[in-house]
PDB file of C-alpha atoms in Angstrom:
ATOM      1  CA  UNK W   1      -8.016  -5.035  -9.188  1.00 59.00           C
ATOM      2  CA  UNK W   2     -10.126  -3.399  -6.393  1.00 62.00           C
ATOM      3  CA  UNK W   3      -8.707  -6.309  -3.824  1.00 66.00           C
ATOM      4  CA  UNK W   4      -5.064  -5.119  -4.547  1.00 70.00           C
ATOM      5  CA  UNK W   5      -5.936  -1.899  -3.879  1.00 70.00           C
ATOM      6  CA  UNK W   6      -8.032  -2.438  -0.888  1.00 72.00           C
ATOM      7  CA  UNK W   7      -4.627  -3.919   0.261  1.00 75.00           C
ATOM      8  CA  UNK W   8      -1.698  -1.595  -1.188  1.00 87.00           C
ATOM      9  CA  UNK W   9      -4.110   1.697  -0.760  1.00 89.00           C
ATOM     10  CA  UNK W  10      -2.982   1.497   3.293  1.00 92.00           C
ATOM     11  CA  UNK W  11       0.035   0.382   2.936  1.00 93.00           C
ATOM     12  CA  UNK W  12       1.091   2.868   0.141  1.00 94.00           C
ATOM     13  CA  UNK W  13      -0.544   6.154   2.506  1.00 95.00           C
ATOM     14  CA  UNK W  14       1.222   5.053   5.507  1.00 96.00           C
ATOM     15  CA  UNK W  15       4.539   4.253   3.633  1.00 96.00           C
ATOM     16  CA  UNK W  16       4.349   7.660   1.729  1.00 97.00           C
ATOM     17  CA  UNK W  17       3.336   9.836   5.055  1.00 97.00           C
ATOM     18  CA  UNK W  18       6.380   7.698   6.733  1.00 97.00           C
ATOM     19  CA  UNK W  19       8.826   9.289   3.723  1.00 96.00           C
ATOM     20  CA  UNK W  20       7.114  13.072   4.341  1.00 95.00           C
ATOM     21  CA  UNK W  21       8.035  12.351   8.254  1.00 95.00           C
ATOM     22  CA  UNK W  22      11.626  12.280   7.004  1.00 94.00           C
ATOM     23  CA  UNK W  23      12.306  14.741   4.837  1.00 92.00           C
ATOM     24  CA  UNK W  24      13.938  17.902   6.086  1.00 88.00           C
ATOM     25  CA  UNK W  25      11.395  20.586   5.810  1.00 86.00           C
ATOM     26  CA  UNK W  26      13.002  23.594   7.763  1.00 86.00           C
ATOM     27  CA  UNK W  27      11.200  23.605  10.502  1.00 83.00           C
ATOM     28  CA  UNK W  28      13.006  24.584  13.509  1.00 81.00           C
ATOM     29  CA  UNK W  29      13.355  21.532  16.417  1.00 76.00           C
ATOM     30  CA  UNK W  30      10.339  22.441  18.631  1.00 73.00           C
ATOM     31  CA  UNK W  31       8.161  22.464  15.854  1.00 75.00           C
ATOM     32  CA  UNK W  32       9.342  19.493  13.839  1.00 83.00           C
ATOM     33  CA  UNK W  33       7.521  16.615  16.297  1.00 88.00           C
ATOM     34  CA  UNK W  34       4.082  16.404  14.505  1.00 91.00           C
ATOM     35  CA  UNK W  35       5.819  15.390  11.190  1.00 94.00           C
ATOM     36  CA  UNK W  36       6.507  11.558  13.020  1.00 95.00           C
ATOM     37  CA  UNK W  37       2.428  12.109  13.843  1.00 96.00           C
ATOM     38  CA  UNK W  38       1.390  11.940  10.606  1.00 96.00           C
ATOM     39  CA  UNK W  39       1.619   7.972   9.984  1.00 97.00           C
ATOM     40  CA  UNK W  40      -0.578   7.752  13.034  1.00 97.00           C
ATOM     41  CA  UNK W  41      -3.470   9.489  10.766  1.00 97.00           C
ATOM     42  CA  UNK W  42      -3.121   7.034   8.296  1.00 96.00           C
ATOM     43  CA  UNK W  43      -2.774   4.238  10.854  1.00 96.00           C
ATOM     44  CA  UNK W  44      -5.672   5.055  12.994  1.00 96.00           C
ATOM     45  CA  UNK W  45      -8.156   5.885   9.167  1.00 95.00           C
ATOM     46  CA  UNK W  46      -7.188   2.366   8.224  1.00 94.00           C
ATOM     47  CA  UNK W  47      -7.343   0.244  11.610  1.00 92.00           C
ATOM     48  CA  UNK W  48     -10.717   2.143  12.104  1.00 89.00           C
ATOM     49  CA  UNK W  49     -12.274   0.702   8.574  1.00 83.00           C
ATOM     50  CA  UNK W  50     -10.193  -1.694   7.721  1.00 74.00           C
ATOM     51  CA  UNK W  51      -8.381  -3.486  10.821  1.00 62.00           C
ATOM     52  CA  UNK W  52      -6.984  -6.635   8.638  1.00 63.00           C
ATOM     53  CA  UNK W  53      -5.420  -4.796   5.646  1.00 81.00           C
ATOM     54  CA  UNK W  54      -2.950  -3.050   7.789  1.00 89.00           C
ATOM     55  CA  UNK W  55      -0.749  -5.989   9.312  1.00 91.00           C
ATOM     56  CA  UNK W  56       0.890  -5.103  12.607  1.00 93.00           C
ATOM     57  CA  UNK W  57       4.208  -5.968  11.162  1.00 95.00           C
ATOM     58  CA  UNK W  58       3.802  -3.356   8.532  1.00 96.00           C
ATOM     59  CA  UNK W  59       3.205  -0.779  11.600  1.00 97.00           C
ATOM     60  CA  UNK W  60       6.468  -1.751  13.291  1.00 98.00           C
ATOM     61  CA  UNK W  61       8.257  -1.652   9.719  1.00 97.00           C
ATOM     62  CA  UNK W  62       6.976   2.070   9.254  1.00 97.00           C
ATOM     63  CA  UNK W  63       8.111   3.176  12.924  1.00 97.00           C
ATOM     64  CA  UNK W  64      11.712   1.242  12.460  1.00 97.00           C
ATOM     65  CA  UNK W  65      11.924   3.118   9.113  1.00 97.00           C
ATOM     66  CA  UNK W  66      11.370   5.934  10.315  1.00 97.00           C
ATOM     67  CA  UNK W  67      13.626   5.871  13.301  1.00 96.00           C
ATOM     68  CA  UNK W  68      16.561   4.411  11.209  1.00 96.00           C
ATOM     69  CA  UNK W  69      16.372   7.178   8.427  1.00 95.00           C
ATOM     70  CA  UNK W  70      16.173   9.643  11.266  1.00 92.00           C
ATOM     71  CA  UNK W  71      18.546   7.799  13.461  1.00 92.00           C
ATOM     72  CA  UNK W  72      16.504   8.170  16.656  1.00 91.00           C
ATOM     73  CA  UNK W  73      16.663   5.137  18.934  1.00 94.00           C
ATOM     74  CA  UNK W  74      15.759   1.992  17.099  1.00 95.00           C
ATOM     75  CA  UNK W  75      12.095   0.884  18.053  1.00 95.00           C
ATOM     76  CA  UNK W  76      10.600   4.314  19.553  1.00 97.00           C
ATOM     77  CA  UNK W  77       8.558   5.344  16.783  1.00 97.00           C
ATOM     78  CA  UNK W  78       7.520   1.262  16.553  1.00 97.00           C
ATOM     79  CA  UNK W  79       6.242   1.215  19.329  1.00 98.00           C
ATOM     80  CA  UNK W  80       4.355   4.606  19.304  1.00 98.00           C
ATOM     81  CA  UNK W  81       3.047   3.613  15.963  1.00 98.00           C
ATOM     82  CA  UNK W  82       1.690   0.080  17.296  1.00 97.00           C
ATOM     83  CA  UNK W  83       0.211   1.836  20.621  1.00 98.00           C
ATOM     84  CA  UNK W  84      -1.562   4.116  17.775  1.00 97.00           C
ATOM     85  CA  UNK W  85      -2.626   1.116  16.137  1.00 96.00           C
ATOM     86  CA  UNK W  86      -4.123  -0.728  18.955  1.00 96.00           C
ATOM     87  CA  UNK W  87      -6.398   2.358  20.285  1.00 96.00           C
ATOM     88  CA  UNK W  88      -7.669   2.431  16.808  1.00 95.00           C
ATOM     89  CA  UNK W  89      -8.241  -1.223  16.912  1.00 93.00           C
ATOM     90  CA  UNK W  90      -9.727  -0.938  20.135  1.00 94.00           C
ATOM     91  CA  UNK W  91     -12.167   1.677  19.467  1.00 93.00           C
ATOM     92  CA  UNK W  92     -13.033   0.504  16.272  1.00 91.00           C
ATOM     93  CA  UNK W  93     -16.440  -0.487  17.465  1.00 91.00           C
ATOM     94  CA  UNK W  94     -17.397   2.924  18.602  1.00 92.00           C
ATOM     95  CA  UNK W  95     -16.789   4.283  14.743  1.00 89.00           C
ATOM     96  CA  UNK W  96     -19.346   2.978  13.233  1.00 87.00           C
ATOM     97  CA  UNK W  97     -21.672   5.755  15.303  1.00 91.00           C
ATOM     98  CA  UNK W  98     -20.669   8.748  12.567  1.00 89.00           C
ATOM     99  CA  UNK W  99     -18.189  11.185  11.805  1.00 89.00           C
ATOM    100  CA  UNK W 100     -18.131  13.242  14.870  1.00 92.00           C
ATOM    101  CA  UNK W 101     -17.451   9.801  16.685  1.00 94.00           C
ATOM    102  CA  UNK W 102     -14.782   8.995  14.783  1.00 93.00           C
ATOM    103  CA  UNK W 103     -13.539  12.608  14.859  1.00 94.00           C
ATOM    104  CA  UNK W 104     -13.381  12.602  18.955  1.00 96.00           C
ATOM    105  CA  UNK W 105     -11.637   8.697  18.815  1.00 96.00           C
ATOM    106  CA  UNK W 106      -8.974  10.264  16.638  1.00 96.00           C
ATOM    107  CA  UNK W 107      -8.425  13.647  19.001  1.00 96.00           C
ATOM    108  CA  UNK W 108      -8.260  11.339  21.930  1.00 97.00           C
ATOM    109  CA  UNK W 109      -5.754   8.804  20.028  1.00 97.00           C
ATOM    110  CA  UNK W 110      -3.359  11.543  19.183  1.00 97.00           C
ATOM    111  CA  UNK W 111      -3.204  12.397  22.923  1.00 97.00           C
ATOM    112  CA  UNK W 112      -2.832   8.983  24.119  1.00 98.00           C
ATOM    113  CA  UNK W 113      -0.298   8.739  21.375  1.00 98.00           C
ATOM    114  CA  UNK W 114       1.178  11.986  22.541  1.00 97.00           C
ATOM    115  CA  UNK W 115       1.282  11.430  26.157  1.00 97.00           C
ATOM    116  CA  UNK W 116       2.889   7.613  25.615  1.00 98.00           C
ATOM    117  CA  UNK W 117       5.433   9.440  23.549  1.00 97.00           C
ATOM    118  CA  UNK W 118       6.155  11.943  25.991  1.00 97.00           C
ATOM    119  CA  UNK W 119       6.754   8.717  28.815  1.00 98.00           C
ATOM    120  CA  UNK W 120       8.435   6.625  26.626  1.00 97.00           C
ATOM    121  CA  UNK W 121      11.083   9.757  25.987  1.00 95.00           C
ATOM    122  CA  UNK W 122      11.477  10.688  29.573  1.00 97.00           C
ATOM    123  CA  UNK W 123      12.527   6.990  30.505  1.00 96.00           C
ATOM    124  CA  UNK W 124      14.677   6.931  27.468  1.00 94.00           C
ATOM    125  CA  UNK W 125      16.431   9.756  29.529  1.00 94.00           C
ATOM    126  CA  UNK W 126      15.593   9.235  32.995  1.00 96.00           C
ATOM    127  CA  UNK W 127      14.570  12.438  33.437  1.00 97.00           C
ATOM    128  CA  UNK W 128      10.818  14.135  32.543  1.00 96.00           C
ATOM    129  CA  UNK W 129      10.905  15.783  28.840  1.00 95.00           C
ATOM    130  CA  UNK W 130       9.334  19.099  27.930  1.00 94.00           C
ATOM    131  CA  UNK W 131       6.007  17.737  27.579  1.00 94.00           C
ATOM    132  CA  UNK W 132       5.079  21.235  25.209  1.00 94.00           C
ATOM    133  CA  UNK W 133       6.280  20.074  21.995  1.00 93.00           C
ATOM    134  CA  UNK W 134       4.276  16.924  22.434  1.00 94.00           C
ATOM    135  CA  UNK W 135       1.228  18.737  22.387  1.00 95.00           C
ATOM    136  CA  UNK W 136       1.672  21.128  19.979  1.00 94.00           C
ATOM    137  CA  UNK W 137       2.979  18.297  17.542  1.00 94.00           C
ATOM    138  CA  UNK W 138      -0.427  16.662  18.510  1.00 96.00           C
ATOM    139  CA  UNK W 139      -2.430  19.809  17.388  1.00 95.00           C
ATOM    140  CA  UNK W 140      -0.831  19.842  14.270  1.00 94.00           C
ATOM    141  CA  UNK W 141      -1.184  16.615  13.417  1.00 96.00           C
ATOM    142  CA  UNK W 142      -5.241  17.317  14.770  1.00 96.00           C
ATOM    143  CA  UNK W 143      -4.599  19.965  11.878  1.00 95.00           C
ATOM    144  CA  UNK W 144      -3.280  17.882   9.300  1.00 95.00           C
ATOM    145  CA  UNK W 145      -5.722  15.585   9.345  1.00 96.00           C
ATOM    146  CA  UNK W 146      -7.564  17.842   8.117  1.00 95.00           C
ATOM    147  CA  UNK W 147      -5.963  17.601   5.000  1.00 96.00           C
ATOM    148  CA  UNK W 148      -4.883  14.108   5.023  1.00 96.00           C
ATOM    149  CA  UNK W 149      -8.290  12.370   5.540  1.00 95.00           C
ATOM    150  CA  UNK W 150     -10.189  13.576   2.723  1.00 94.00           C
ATOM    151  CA  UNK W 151      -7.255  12.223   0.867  1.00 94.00           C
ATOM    152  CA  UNK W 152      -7.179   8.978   2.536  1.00 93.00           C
ATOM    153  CA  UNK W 153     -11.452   8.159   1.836  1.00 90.00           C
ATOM    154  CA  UNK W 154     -10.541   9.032  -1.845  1.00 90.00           C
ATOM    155  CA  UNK W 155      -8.173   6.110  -1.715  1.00 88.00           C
ATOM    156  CA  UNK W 156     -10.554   4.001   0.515  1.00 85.00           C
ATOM    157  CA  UNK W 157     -11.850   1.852  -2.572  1.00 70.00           C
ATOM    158  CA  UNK W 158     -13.488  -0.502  -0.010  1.00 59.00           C
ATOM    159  CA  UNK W 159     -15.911   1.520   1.049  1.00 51.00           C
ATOM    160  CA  UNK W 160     -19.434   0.591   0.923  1.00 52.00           C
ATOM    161  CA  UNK W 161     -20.285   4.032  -0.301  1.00 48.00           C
ATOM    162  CA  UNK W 162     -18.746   3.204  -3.968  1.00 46.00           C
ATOM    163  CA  UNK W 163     -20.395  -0.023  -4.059  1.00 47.00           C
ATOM    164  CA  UNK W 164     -23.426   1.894  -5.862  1.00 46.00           C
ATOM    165  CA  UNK W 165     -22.152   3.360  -9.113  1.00 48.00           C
ATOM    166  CA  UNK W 166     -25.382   4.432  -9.966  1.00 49.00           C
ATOM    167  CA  UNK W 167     -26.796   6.593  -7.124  1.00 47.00           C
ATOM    168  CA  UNK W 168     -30.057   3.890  -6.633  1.00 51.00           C
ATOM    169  CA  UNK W 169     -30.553   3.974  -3.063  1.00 55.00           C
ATOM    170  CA  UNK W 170     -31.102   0.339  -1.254  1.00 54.00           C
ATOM    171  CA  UNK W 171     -29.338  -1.916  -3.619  1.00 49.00           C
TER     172      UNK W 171
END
């Protein structure tokens, strides 16, 4: 039971934060950019822990999901969801040095993330983009993490930290 989970648990958050991208909330257009940022959360909690549960496939599928129910150009949110994915990968050795580590590899992921959006969208129209709503969709994603995370390590039934039902220390 606890290896399905350990598999679907990933999976299922990205999938459902994917969905809450789509939805039309009523936010006016400027302010509407961190709800694609929100996958990235889940991506970058799981490739952090968990690297081989989330399979890069599963990534693209989210991002060409997303930019089909949305119709934005096919493979834009992909691609910005597997350049999220592969600075969580390749940081994932630095996480093991605490919270606050992890904390500053996620701030500087959502501007990478941010910033490759923001230059993938000005070649899409040959001409540079307002470069604002990038970063304030990347503070309120920085924001909804906040909510997101504590939501995500509930779900994270692979954690070594459950392993010890009975509050022993060194077992």
């Amino acid at each position: 039971m606890i290896g399905l989970l350990r598999h679907l648990a990933p999976m299922g958050s990205i999938a459902v934060l994917t969905l809450l991208a789509v939805l039309p909330w009523g936010l006016p257009a400027e302010d509407r950019f961190f709800l694609p940022l929100l996958p990235v959360i889940a991506i970058h909690y799981w490739a952090l822990r968990h690297d081989a549960v989330i399979p890069e496939w599963f990534v693209f599928l989210a991002g060409l999901v997303l930019d089909t129910l949305t119709n934005g150009p096919l493979g834009y949110w992909s691609l910005i969801y597997l350049i999220a994915y592969s600075v969580a990968v390749i940081s994932a050795p630095l996480a093991s040095r605490g919270q606050g580590v992890r904390m500053a590899l996620f701030a500087v992921a959502l501007l990478i993330v941010a910033g490759a959006a923001w230059v993938i969208s000005s070649i899409y129209f040959l001409e540079a983009v307002d470069w604002r709503p990038y970063l304030t969709g990347a503070a309120f994603a920085g924001v909804g993490a906040l909510l997101i995370v504590p939501i995500l390590h509930a779900l994270n039934v692979a954690d070594g930290e459950r392993a010890n039902p009975s509050l022993v220390r060194g077992r």
